Coordinates of C-alpha atoms and ligand atoms in Angstrom, one line a residue:
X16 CA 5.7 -20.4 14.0
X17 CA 7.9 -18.1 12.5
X18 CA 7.4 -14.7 12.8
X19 CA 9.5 -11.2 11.9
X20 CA 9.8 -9.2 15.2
X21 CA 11.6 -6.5 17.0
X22 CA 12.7 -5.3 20.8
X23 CA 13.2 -1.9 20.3
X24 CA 12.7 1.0 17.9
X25 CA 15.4 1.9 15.4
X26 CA 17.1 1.2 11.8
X27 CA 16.0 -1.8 9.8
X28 CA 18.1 -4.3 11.6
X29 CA 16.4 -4.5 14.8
X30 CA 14.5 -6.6 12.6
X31 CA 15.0 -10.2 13.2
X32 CA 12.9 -13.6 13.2
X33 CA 11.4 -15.3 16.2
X34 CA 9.8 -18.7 17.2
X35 CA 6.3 -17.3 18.9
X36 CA 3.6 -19.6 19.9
X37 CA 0.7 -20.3 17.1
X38 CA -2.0 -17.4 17.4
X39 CA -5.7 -19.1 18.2
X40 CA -8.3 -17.9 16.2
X41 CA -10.8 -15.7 19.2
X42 CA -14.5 -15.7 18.2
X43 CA -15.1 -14.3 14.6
X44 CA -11.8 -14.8 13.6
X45 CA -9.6 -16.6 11.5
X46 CA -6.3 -18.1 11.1
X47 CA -4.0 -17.8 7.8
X48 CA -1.6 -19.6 6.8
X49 CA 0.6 -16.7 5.3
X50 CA 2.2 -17.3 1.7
X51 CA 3.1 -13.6 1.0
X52 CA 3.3 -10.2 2.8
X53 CA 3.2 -6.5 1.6
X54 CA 5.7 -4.3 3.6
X55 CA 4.7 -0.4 3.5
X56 CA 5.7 3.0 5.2
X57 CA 3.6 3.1 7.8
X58 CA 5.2 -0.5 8.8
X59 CA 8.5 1.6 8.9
X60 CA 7.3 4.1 10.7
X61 CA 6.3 1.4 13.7
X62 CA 9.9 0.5 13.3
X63 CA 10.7 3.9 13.8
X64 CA 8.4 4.6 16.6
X65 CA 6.6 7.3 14.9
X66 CA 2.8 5.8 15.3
X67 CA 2.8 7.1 18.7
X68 CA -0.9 5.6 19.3
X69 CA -0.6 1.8 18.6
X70 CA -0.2 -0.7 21.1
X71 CA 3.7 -1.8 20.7
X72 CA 4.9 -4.1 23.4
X73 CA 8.6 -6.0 22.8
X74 CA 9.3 -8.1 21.2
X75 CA 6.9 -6.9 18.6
X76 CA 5.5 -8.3 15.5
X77 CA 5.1 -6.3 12.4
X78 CA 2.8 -6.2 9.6
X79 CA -0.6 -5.0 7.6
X80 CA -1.2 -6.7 5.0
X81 CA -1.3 -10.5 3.8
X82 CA -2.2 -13.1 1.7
X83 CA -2.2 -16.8 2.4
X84 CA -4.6 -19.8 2.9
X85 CA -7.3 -20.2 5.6
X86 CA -6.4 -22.2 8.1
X87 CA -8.4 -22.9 11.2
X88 CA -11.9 -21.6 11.5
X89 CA -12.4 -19.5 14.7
X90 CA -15.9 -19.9 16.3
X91 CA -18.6 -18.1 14.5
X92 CA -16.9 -18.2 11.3
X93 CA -18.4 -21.9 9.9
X94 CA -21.6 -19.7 8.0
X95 CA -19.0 -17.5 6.5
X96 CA -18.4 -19.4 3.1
X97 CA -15.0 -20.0 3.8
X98 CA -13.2 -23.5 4.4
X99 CA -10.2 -24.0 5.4
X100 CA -7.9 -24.3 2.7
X101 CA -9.1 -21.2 1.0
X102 CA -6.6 -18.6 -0.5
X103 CA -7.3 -14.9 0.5
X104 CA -5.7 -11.8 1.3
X105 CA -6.5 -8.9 3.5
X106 CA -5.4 -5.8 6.1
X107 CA -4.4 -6.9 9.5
X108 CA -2.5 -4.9 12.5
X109 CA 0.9 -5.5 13.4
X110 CA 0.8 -9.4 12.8
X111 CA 1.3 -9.8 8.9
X112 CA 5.0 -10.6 8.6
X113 CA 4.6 -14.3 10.3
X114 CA 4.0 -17.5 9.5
X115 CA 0.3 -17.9 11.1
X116 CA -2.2 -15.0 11.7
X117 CA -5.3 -14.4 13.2
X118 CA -7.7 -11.8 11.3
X119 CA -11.2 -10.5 11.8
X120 CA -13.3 -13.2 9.2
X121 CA -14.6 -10.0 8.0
X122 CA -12.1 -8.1 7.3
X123 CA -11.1 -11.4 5.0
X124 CA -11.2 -11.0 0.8
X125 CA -11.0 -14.2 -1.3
X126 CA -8.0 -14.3 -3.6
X127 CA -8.5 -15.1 -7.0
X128 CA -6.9 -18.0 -8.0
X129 CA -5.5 -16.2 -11.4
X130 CA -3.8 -14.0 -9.2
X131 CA -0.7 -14.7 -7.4
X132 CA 0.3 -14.4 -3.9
X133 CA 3.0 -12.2 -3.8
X134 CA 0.8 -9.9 -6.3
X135 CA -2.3 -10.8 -4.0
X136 CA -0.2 -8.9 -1.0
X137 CA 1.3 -6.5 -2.8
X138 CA -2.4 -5.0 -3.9
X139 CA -3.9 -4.7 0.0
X140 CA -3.1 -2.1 1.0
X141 CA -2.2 0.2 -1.6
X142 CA -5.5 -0.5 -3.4
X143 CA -7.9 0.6 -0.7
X144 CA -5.5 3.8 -0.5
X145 CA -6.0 4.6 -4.2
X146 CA -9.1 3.6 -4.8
X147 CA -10.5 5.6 -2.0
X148 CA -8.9 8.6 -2.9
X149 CA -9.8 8.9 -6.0
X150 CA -13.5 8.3 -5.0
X151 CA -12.7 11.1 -2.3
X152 CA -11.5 13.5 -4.9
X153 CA -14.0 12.7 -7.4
X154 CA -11.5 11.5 -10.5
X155 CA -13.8 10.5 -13.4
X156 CA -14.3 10.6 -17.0
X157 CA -12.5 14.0 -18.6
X158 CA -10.5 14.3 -15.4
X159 CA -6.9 15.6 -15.7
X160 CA -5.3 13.5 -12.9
X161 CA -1.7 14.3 -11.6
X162 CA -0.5 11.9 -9.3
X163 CA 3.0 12.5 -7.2
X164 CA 5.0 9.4 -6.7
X165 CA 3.3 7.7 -9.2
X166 CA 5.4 5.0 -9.5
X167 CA 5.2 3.9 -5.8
X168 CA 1.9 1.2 -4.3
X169 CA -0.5 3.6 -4.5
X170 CA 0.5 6.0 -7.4
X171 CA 0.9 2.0 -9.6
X172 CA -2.9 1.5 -8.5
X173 CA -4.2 5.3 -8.6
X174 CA -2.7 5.5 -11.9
X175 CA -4.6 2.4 -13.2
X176 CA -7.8 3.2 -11.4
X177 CA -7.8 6.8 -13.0
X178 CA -7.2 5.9 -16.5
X179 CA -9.8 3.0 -16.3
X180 CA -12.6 5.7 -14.9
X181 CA -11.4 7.4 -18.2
X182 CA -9.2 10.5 -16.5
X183 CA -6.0 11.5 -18.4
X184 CA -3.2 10.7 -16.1
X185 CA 0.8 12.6 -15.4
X186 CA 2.8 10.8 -13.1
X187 CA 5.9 11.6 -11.3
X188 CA 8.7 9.9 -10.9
X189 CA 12.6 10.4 -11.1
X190 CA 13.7 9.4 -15.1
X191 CA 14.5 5.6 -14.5
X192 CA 10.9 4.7 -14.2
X193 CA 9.0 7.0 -17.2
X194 CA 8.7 4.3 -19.1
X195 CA 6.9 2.1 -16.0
X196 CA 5.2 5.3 -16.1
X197 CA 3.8 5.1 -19.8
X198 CA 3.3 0.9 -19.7
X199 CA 0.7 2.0 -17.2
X200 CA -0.7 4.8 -19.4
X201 CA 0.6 8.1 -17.4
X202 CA 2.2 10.6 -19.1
X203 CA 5.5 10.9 -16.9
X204 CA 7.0 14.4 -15.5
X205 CA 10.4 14.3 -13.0
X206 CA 9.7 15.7 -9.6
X207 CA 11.7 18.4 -8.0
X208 CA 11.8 22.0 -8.9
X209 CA 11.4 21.7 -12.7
X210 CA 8.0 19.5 -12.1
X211 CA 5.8 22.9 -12.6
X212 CA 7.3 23.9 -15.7
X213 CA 7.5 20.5 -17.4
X214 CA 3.1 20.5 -16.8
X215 CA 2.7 23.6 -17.8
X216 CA 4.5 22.8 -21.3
X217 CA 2.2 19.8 -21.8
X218 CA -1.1 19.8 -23.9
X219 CA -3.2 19.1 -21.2
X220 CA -4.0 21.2 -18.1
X221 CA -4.6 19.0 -14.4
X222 CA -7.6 19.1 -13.2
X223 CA -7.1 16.9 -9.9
X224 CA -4.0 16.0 -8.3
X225 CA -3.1 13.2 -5.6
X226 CA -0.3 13.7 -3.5
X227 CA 1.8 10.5 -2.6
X228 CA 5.0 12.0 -2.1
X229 CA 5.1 14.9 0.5
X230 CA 7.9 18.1 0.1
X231 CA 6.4 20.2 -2.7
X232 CA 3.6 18.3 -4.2
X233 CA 0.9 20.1 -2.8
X234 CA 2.6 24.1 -3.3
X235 CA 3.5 22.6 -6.8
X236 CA -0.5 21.5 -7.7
X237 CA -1.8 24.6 -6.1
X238 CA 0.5 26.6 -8.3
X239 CA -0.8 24.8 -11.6
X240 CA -3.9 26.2 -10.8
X241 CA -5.9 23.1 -9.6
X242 CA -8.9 24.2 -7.3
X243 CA -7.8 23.6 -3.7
X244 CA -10.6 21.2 -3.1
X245 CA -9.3 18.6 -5.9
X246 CA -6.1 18.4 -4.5
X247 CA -5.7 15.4 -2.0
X248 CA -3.4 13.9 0.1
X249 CA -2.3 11.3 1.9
X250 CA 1.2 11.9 3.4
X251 CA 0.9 15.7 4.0
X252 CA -1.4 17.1 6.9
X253 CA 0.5 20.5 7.5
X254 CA 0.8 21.2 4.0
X255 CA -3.0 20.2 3.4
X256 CA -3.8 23.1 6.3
X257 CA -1.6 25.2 5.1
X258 CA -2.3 25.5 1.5
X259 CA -6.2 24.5 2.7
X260 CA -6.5 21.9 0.2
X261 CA -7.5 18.1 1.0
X262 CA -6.5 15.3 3.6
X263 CA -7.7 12.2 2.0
X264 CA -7.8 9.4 4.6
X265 CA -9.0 6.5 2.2
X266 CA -9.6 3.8 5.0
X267 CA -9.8 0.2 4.9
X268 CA -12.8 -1.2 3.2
X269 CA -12.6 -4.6 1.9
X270 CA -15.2 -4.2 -0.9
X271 CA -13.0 -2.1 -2.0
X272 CA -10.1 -4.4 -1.9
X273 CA -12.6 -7.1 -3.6
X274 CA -13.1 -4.1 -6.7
X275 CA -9.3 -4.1 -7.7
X276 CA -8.5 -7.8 -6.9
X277 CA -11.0 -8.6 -9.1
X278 CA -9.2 -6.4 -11.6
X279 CA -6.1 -7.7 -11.0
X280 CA -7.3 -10.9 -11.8
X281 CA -8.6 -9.9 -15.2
X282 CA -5.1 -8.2 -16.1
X283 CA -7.1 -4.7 -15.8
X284 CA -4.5 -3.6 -13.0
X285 CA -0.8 -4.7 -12.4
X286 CA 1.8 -4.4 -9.7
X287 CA 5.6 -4.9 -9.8
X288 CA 6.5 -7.0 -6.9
X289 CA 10.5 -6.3 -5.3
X290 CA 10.9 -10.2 -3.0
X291 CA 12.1 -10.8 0.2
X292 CA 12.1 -14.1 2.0
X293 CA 10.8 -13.4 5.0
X294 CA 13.8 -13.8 6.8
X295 CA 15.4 -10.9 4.9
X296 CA 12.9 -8.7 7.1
X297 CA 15.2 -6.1 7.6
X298 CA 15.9 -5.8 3.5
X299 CA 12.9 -5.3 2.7
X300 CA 12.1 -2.7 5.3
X301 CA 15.7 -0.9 3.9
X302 CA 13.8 -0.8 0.6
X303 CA 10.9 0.5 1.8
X304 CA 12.8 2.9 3.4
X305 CA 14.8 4.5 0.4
X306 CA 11.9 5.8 -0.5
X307 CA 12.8 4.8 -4.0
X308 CA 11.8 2.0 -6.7
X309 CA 8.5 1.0 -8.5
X310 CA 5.4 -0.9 -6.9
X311 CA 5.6 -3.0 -3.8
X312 CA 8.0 -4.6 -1.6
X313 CA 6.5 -8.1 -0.7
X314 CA 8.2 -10.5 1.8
X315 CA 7.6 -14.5 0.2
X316 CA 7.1 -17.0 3.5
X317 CA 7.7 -20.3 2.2
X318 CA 5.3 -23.1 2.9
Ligands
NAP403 N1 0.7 2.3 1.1 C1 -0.4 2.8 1.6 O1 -1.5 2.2 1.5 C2 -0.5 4.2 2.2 C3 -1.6 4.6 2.9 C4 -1.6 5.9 3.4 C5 -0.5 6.7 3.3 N2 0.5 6.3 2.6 C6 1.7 7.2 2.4 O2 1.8 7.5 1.0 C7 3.1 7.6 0.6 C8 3.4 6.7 -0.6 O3 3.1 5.3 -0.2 P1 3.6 4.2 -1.1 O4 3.3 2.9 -0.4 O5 3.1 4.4 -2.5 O6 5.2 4.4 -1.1 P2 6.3 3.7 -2.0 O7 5.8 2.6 -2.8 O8 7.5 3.5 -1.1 O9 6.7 5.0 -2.9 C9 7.9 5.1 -3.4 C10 7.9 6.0 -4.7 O10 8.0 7.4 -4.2 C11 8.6 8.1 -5.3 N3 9.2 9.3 -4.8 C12 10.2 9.4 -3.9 N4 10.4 10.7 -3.6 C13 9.6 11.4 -4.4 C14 9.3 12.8 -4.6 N5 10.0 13.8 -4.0 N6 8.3 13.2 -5.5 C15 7.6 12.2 -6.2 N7 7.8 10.9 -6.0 C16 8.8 10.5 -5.2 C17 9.6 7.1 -5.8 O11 9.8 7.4 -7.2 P3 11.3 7.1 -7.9 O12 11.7 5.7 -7.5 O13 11.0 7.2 -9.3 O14 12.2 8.1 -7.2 C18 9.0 5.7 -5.6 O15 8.4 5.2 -6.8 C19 4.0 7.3 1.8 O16 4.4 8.5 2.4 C20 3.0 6.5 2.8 O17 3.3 6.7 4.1 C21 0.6 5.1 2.0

């Protein structure tokens, strides 16, 4: 199989892709056949060799988050209600961006066949991020949400999630994608030093806020008066201990997952995909990178 890989840590183009023996399924597990995979920060931060704790040994495959068609049944697996030939979707660990992988059978979430499978990836991990935040924080009916970088994976699905649970939500984002911002329901706000001001001088006061984007989001929601215990984040540790307001951590659950792909499916929820083909790996991960753009970057593997 075919399968994006690297041999040492550094800028998107030690990115390349690789013939690697077919993974076997072990006990409890099963094997995908992968039609689409999401690529997210944390994915450049292996890259980087910033996740100091994971396992990497060279060459090194890449990769969290999938969606594709069941395979090969490990042992174990047969009671599971899945066949082979099944589509699903799911979180894995460092072994997305391939042809074939091997996942946990419960870690495993069917995919609905009205949704696609680019869209299908492209929801894995940012939904379980969003939706557990916002549980973690609380955001419900009469809430004044503001997320920061609403216009990335998460802040698309955090938006969506909020304004479904009835919660008013501002967004931010730089000009070019306010009006991605509004088609989703947010009222949208630039970020950067005018961000405070421009909340202030709308008709609604935040009650919550989620931080997505690092730098000045979490100064900039304590500032607007939003109790330090509603403000969450996911990028920002020292800022969180500094300003003593929230780490949200928003693991991996795949009932969760199930929730907003089942939303998805109904049209309740949305995300823009940006396509690779997998062999433009080191794209994608360039994209990722910028730090700019709206909703996910999802690499297409071709059957
Ligand atoms: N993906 C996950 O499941 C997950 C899980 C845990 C933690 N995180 C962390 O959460 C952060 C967001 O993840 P993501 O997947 O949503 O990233 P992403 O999709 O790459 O987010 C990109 C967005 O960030 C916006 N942005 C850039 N600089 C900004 C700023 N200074 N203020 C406000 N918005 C800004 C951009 O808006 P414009 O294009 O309009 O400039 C763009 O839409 C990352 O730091 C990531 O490591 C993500």
């Amino acid at each position: 199989m075919r399968a994006a890989v690297f041999d040492r840590f550094g800028p998107p183009d030690v990115l390349y892709i690789a013939d690697r023996p077919d993974p076997k399924p072990a006990p409890g597990e099963i094997r995908v056949r992968v039609r689409a995979a999401g690529v997210q920060p944390f994915d450049v931060g292996v890259r980087r060799g910033e996740m100091t704790r994971l396992p990497v040994s060279f060459p090194q495959t890449i990769g969290q988050e999938y969606s594709g068609v069941v395979d090969l049944l490990g042992e174990g697996t047969g009671d599971t209600g899945l066949a082979v030939g099944d589509p699903v979707l799911g979180s894995t660990m460092l072994n997305g961006n391939a042809e074939l992988l091997c996942v946990p059978v419960l870690n495993v979430v069917p995919k609905p066949d009205r949704l696609d499978f680019p869209t299908a990836a492209a929801l894995v991990a940012a939904s379980q991020t969003a939706s557990g935040a916002l549980r973690e924080l609380g955001v419900g009916e009469g809430d004044v949400l503001l997320v920061h970088a609403a216009a990335g994976s998460v802040g698309t699905v955090a938006v969506q999630l909020a304004r479904l649970a009835g919660a008013t939500v501002i967004g931010t984002a730089s000009p070019s994608n306010h009006g991605y911002l509004r088609e989703l329901g947010a009222t949208p706000i630039t970020y950067g030093e005018s961000l405070v001001d421009a909340v202030r001088a709308l008709t609604v006061k935040p009650t919550v806020a989620l931080d997505a984007a690092g730098g000045e989001a979490i100064a900039q929601s304590v500032a607007l008066g939003i109790t330090p215990d509603r403000i969450g984040t996911i990028v920002d540790d020292a800022a969180a201990a500094k300003w003593g307001t929230r780490v949200v951590r928003a693991g991996r659950d795949p009932r969760r997952l199930s929730e907003v792909v089942n939303l998805a499916a109904r049209g309740a929820v949305t995300m823009p995909v940006r396509a690779y083909p997998l062999s433009e790996v080191a794209a994608a991960h360039a994209a990722v990178e910028s730090r700019h753009g709206r909703g996910k970057v999802v690499l297409i593997v071709e059957p």
